[in-house]
PDB file of C-alpha atoms in Angstrom:
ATOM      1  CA  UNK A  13       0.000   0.000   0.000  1.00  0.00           C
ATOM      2  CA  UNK A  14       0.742   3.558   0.387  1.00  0.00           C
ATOM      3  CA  UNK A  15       1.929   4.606   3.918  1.00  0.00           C
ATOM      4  CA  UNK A  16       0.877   8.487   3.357  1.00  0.00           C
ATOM      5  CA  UNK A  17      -2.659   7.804   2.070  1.00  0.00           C
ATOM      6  CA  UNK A  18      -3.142   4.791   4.670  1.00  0.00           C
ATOM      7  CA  UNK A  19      -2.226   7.166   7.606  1.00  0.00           C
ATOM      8  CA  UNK A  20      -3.972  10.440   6.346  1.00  0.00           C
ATOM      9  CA  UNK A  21      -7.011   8.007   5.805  1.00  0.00           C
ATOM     10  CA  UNK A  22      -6.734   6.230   9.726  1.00  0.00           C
ATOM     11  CA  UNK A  23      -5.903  10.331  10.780  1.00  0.00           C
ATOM     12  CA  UNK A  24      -9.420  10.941   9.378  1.00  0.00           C
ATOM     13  CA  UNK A  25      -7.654  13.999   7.214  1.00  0.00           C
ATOM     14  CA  UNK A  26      -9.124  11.888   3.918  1.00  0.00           C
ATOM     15  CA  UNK A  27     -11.388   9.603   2.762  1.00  0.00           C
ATOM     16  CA  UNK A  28     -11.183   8.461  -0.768  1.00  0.00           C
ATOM     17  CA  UNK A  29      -8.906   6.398  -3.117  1.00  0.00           C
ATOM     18  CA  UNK A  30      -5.154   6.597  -3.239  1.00  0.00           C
ATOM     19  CA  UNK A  31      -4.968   8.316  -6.740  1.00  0.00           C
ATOM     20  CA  UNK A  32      -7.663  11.065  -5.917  1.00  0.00           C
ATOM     21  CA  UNK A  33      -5.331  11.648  -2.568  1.00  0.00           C
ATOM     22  CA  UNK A  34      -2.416  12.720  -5.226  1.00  0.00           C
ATOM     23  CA  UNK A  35      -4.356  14.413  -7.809  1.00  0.00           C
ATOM     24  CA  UNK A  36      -5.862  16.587  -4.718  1.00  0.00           C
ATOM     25  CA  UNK A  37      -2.559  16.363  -3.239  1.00  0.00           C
ATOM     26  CA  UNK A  38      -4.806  18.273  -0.356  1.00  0.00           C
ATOM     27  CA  UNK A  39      -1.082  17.982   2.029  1.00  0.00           C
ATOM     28  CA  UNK A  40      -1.364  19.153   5.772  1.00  0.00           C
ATOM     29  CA  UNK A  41       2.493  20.239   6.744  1.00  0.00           C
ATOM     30  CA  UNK A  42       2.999  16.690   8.164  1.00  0.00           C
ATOM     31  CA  UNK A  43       2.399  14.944   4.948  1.00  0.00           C
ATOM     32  CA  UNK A  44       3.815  18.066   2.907  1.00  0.00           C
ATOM     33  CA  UNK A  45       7.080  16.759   4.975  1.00  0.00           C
ATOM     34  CA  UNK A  46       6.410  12.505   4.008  1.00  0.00           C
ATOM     35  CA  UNK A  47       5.712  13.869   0.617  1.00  0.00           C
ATOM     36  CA  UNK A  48       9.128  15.440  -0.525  1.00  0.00           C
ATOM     37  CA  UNK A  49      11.048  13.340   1.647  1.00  0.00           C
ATOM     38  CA  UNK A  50       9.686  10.166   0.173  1.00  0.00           C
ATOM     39  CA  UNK A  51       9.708  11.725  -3.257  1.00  0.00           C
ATOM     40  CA  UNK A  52      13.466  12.445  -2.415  1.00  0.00           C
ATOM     41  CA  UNK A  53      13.898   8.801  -1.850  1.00  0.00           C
ATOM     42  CA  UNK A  54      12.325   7.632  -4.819  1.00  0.00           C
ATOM     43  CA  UNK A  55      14.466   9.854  -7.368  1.00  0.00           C
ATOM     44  CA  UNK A  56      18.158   8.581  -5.521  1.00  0.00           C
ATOM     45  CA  UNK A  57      16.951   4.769  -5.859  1.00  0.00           C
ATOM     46  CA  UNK A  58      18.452   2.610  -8.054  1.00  0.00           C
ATOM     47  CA  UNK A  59      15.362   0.801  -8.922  1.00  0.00           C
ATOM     48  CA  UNK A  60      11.785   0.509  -6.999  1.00  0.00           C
ATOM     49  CA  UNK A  61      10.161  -2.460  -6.194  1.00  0.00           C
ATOM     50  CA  UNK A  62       6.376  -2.590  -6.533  1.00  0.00           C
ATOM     51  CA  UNK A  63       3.864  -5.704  -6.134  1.00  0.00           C
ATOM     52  CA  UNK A  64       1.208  -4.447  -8.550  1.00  0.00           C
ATOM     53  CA  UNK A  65       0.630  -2.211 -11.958  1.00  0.00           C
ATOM     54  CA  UNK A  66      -1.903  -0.059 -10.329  1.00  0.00           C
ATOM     55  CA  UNK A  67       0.679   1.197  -7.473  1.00  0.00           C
ATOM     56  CA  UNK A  68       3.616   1.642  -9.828  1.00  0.00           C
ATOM     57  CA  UNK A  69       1.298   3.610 -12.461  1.00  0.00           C
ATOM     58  CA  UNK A  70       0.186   5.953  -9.210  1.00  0.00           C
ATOM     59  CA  UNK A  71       3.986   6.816  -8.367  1.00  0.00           C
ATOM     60  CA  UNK A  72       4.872   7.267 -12.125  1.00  0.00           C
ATOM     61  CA  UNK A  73       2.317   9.741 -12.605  1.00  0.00           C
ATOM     62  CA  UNK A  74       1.867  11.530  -9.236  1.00  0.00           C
ATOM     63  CA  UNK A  75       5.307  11.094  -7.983  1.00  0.00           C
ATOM     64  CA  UNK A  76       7.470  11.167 -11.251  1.00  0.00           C
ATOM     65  CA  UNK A  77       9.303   8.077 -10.389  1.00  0.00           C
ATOM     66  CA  UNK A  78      10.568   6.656 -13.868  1.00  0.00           C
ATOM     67  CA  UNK A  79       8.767   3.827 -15.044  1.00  0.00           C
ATOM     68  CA  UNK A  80      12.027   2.430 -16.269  1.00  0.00           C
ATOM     69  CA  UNK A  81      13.464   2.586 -12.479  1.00  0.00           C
ATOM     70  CA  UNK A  82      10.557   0.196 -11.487  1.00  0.00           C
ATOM     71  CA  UNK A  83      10.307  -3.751 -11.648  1.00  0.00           C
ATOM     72  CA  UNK A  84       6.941  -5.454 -10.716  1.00  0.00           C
ATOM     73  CA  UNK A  85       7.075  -8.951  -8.709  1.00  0.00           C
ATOM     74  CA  UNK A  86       3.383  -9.850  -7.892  1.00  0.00           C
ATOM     75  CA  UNK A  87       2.624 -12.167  -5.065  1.00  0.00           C
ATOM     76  CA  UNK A  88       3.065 -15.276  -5.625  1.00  0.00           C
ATOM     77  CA  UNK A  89      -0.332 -17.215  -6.192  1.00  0.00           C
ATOM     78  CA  UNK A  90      -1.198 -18.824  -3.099  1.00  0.00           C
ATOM     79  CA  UNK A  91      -1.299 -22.967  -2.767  1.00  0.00           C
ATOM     80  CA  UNK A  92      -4.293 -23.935  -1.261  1.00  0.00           C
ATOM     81  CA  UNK A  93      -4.224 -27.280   0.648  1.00  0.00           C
ATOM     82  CA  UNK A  94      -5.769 -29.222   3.083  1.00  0.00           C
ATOM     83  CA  UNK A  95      -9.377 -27.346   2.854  1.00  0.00           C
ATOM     84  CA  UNK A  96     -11.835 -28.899   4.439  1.00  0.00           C
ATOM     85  CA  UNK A  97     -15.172 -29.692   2.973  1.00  0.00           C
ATOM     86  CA  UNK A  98     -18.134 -27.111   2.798  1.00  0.00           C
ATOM     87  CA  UNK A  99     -20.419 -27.184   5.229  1.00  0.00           C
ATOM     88  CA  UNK A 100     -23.958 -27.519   5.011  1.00  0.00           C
ATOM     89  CA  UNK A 101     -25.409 -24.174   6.776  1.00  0.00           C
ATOM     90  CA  UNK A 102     -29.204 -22.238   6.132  1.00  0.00           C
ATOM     91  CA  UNK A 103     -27.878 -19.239   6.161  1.00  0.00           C
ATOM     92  CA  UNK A 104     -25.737 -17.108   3.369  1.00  0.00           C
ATOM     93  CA  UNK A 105     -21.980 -16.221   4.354  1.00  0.00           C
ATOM     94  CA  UNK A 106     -20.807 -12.567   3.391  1.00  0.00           C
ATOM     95  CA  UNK A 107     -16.690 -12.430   4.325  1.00  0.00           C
ATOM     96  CA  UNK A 108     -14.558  -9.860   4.873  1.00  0.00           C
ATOM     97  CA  UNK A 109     -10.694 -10.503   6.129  1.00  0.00           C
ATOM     98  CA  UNK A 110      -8.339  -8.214   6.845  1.00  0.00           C
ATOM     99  CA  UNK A 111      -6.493  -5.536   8.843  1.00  0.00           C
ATOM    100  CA  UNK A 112      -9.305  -3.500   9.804  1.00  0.00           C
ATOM    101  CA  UNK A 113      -8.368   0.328   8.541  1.00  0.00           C
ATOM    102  CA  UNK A 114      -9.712   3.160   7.290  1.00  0.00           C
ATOM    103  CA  UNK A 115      -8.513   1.957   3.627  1.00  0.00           C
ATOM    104  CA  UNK A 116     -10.616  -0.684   3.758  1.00  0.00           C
ATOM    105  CA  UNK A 117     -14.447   1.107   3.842  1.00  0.00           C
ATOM    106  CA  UNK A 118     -16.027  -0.982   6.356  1.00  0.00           C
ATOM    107  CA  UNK A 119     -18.555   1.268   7.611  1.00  0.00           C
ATOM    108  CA  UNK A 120     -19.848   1.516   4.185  1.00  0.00           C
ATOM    109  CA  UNK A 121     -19.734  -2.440   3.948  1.00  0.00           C
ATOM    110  CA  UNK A 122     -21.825  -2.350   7.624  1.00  0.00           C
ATOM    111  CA  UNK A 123     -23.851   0.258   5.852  1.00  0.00           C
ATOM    112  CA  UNK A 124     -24.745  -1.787   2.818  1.00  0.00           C
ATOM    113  CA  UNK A 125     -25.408  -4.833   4.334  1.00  0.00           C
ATOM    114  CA  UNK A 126     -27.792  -3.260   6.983  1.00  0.00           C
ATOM    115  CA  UNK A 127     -30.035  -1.970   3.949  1.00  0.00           C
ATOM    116  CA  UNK A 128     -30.169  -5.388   2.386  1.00  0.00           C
ATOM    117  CA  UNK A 129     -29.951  -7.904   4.987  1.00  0.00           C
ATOM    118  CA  UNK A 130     -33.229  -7.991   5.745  1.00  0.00           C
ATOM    119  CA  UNK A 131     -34.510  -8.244   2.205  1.00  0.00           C
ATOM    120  CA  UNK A 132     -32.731 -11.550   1.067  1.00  0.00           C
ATOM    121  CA  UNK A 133     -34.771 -14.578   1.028  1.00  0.00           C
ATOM    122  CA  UNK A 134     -32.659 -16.381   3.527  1.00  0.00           C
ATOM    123  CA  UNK A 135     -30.830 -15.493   6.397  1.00  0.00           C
ATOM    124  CA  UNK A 136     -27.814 -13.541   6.024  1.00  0.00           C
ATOM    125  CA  UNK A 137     -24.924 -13.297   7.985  1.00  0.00           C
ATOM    126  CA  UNK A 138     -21.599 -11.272   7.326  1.00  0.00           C
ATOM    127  CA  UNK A 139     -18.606 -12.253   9.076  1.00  0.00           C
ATOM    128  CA  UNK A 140     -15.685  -9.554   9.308  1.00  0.00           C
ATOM    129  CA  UNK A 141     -12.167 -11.238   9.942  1.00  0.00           C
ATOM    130  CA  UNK A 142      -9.153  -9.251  11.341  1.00  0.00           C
ATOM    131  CA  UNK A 143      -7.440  -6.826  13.801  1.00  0.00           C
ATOM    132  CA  UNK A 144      -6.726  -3.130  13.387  1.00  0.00           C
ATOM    133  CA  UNK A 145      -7.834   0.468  14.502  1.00  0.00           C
ATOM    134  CA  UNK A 146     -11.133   0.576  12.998  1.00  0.00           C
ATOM    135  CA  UNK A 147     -12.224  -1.990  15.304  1.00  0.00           C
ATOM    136  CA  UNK A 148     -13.943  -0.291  17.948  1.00  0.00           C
ATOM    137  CA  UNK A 149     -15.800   1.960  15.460  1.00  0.00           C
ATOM    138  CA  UNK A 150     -16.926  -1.110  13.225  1.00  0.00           C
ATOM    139  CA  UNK A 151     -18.028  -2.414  16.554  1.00  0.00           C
ATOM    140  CA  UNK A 152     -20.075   0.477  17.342  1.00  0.00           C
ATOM    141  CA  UNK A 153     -21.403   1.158  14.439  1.00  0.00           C
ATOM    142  CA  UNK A 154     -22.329  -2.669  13.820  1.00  0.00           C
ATOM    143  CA  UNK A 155     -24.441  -2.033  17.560  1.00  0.00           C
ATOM    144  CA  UNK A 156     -25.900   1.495  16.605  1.00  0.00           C
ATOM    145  CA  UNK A 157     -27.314  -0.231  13.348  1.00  0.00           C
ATOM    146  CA  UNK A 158     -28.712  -3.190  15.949  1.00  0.00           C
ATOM    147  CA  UNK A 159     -26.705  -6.058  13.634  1.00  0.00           C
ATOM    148  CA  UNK A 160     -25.312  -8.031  16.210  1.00  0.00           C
ATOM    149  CA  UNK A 161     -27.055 -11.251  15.581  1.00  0.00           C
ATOM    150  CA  UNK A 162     -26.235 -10.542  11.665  1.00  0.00           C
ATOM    151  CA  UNK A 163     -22.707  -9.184  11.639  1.00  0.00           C
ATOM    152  CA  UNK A 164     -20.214 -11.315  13.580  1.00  0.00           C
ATOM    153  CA  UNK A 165     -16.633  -9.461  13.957  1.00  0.00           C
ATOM    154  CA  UNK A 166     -13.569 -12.388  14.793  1.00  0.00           C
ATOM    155  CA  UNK A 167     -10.305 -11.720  15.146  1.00  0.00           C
ATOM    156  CA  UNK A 168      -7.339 -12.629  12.867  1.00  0.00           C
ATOM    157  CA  UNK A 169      -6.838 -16.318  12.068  1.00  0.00           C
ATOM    158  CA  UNK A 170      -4.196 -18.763  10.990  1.00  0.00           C
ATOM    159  CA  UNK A 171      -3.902 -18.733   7.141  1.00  0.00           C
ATOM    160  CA  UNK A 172      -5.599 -22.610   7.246  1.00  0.00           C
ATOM    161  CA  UNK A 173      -8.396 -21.395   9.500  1.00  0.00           C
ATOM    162  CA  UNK A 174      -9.100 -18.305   6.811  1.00  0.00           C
ATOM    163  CA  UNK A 175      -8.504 -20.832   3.850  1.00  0.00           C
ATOM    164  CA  UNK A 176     -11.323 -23.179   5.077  1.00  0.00           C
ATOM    165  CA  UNK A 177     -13.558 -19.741   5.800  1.00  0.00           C
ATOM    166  CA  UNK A 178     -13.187 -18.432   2.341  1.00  0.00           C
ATOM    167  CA  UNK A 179     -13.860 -21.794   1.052  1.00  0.00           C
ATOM    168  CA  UNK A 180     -17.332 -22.240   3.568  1.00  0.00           C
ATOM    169  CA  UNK A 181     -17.848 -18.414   2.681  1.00  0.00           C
ATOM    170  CA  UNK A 182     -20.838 -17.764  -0.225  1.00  0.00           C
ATOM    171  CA  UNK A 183     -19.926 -14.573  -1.216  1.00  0.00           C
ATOM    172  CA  UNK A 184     -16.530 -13.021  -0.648  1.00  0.00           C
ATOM    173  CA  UNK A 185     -16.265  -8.720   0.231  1.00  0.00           C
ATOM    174  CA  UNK A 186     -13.846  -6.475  -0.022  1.00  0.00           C
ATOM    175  CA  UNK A 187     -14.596  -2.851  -1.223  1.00  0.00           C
ATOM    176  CA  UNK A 188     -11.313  -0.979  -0.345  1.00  0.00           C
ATOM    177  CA  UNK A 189     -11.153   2.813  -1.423  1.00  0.00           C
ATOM    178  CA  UNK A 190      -8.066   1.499  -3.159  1.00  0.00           C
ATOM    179  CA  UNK A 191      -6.703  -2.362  -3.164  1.00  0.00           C
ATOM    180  CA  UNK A 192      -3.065  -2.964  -4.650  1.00  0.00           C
ATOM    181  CA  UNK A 193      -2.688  -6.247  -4.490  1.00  0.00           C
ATOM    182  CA  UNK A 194      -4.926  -8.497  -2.530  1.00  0.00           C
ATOM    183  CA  UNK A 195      -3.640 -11.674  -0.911  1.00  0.00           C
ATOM    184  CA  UNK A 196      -7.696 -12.038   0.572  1.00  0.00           C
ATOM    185  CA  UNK A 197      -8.929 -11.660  -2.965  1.00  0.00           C
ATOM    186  CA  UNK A 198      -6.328 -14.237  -4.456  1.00  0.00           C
ATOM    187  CA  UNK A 199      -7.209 -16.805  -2.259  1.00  0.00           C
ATOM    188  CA  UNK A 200     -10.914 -16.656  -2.640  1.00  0.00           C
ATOM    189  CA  UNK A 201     -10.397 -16.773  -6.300  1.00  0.00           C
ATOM    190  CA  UNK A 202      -8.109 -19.751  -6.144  1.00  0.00           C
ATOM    191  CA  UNK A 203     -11.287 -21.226  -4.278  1.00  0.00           C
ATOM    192  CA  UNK A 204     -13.230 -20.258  -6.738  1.00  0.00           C
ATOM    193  CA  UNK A 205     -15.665 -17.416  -4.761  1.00  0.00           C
ATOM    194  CA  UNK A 206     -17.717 -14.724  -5.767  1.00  0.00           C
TER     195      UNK A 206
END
């Protein structure tokens, strides 16, 4: 990700995706400061690593690091082993996992599923997976919206424990202001969920 936009978003000094943050370029002194020293950074290195297109396109344009200073290396694919078989349930499974931040849009995931929870045919419950800052106010806003026999909040789990969620899960979630490179996403796709 982007360590300015991420903290400026958690700081509540922004709320929308990472390229709107540097075409607004909307700087308190603090980030002004991050901003050119981190730009300094970028123009003395020899070469930049990124993990994804979308990130390195960002700092080419917005940043002016050379694109020919820049190598991608995606995350590797993950292997998925040792899954256990789906349970039989009679309810639908939303999932969300991950660190639980401001870049991640939560309370408009909360939002969303309180106006349609109660319109699906069957019973649906959405299970948020993780550990981060935005806990407490996910938590509180999941209470103020009276969801907590609908919205079940866990904390972080081993990588086999999420694997054998995502693959129990019916529909997969994740609606980021701005995702780079999701290992969540990959895996659910590898298990072949919506």
């Amino acid at each position: 990700g982007d360590y300015q936009w991420e903290t400026a978003l958690q700081k509540g000094l922004y709320n929308n995706t990472l390229e709107q943050y540097y075409i607004e370029k909307k700087f308190h002194l603090f980030e002004r400061l991050i901003y050119s020293i981190n730009n300094f950074v970028l123009a003395m290195a020899d070469c930049i690593i990124f993990n994804a297109y979308l990130l390195r396109d960002i700092y080419v344009k917005y940043r002016k690091v050379k694109k020919e200073k820049t190598v991608i290396i995606r995350n590797i694919r993950p292997e998925i082993k040792n899954i256990l078989p789906e349970q039989k349930k009679d309810y639908v499974n939303i999932l969300f996992a991950g660190r639980l931040t401001a870049c991640r849009n939560l309370p408009a995931l909360i939002e969303s599923f309180a106006n349609i929870g109660n319109n699906w045919p069957k019973k649906v419950v959405l299970e948020i997976i993780g550990e981060g800052g935005e806990k407490e106010k996910i938590t509180n806003l999941v209470k103020e919206k009276k969801l907590e026999n609908k919205v079940r909040i866990l904390p972080k789990l081993s990588r086999d424990e999420l694997l054998n969620k995502i693959a129990n899960s019916d529909i997969i979630s994740l609606i980021s202001l701005t995702e780079i490179n999701s290992n969540f996403i990959s895996e659910a796709l590898a298990l072949n969920k919506p």
